[in-house]
XYZ file of C-alpha atoms in Angstrom:
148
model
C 55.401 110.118 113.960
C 58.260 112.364 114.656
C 57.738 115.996 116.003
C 59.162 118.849 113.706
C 61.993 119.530 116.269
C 62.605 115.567 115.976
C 63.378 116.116 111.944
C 65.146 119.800 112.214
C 67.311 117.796 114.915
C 67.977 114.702 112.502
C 68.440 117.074 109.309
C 70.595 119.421 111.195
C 72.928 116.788 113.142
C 76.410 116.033 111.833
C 76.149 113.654 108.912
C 72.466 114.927 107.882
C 71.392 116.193 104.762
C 71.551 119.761 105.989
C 74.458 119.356 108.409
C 75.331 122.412 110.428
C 78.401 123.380 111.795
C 79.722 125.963 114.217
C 82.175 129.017 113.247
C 83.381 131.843 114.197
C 83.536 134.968 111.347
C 85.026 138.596 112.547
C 84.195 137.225 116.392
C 80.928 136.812 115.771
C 79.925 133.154 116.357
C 77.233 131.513 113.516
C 75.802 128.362 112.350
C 76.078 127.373 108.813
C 75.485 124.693 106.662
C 78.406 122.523 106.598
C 77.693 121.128 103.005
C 76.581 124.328 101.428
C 77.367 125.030 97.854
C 80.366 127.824 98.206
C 78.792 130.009 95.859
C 75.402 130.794 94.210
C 76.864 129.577 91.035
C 78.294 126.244 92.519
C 74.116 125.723 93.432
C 73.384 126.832 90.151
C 75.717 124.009 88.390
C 73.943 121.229 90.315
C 70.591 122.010 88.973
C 71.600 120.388 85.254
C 71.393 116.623 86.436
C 67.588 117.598 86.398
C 67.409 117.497 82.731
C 64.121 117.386 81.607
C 62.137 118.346 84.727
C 60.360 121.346 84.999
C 61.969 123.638 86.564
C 59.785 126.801 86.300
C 56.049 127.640 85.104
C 54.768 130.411 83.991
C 50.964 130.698 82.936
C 50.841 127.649 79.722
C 54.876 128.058 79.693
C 56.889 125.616 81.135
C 60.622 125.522 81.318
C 62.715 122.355 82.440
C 65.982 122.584 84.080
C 67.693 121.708 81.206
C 66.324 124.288 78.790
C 66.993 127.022 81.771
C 70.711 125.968 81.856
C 71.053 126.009 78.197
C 69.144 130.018 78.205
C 71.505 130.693 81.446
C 74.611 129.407 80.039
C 74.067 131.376 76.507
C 72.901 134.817 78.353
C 76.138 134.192 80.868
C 78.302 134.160 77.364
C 76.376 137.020 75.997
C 77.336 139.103 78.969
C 80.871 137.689 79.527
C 81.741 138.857 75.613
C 79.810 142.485 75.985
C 82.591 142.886 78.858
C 80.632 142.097 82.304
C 83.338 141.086 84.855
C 82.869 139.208 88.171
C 81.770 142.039 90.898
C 80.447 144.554 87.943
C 77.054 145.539 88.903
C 74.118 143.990 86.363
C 70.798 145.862 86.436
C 67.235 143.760 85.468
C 64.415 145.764 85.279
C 61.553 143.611 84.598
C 58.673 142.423 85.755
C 58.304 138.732 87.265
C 59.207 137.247 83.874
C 61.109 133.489 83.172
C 63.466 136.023 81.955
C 64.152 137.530 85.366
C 65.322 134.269 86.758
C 67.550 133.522 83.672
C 69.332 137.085 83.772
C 69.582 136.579 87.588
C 71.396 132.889 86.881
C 73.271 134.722 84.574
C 74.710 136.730 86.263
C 75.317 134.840 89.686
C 77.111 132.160 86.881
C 80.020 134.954 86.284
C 79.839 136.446 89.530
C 78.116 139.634 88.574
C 75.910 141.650 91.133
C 72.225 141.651 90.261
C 70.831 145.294 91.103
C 66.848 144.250 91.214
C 64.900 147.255 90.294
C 61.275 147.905 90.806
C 59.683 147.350 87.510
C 56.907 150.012 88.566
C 59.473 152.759 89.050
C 59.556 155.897 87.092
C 61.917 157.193 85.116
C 63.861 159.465 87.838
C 63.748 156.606 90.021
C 65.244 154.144 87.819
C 68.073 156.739 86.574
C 68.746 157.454 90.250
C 69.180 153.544 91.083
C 71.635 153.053 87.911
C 74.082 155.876 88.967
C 73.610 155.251 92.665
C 74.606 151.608 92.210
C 77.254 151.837 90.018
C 75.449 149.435 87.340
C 77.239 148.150 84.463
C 75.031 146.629 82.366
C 71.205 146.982 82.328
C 68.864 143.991 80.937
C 65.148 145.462 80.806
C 62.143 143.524 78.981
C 60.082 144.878 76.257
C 58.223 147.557 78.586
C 60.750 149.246 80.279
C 62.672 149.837 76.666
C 63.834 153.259 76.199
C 63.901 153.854 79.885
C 67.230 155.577 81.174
């Protein structure tokens, strides 16, 4: 059986799955994965050949990849037509909802910026995270309506 360092070696090597490679950014030498996605919403567009597997549960819910491209993609639109523009900061204030991950998608898909806020904050808190980051857009659930 092969050690762990035996696997991270064969993974890691050129040619493996998770291939690194050696470069230099601002003269500060890195490793990085030489077959990485270039962007969050280049990983994001791979997930669809998963179709009907599940891609997230939640209690008795259960969401397949397919259905969580299909919320992403409309949400992404949604946002896209209300005026959100790639770098435009995009607020979710929510607790650890399937809706979370779908606003988060969402917005990596145009190239927003997710602010995360703390769904437990209070009302100066939140208002002082909205104006301090510059957010655009704000996508709350149910609970945190009629916050600032």
């Amino acid at each position: 059986m092969p050690t762990r360092d035996e696997i991270v070696a064969e993974l890691t090597a050129p040619g493996g799955e998770f291939a690194l490679a050696h470069v230099t950014e601002d003269n500060v030498p890195m490793r990085i994965y030489a077959n990485a996605p270039a962007s969050l919403r280049d990983l994001f567009l791979t997930t669809k050949q998963y179709g009907d597997r599940v891609f997230l549960v939640y209690g008795s819910e259960r969401i397949t990849f397919a259905e969580h491209f299909a919320k992403v993609a409309s949400l992404a639109h949604f946002l896209r037509k209300a005026g959100v523009a790639k770098g435009d900061r995009v607020a979710i204030g929510m607790r650890n909802y399937p809706e979370w991950v779908i606003a988060f998608w969402a917005c990596q898909s145009i190239g927003a910026v997710v602010v995360a806020l703390n769904a437990w904050w209070t009302a100066s808190e939140l208002d002082y995270a909205l104006r301090d980051s510059g957010t655009n857009v704000l996508i709350v659930d149910g609970e945190r309506d009629g916050e600032p």
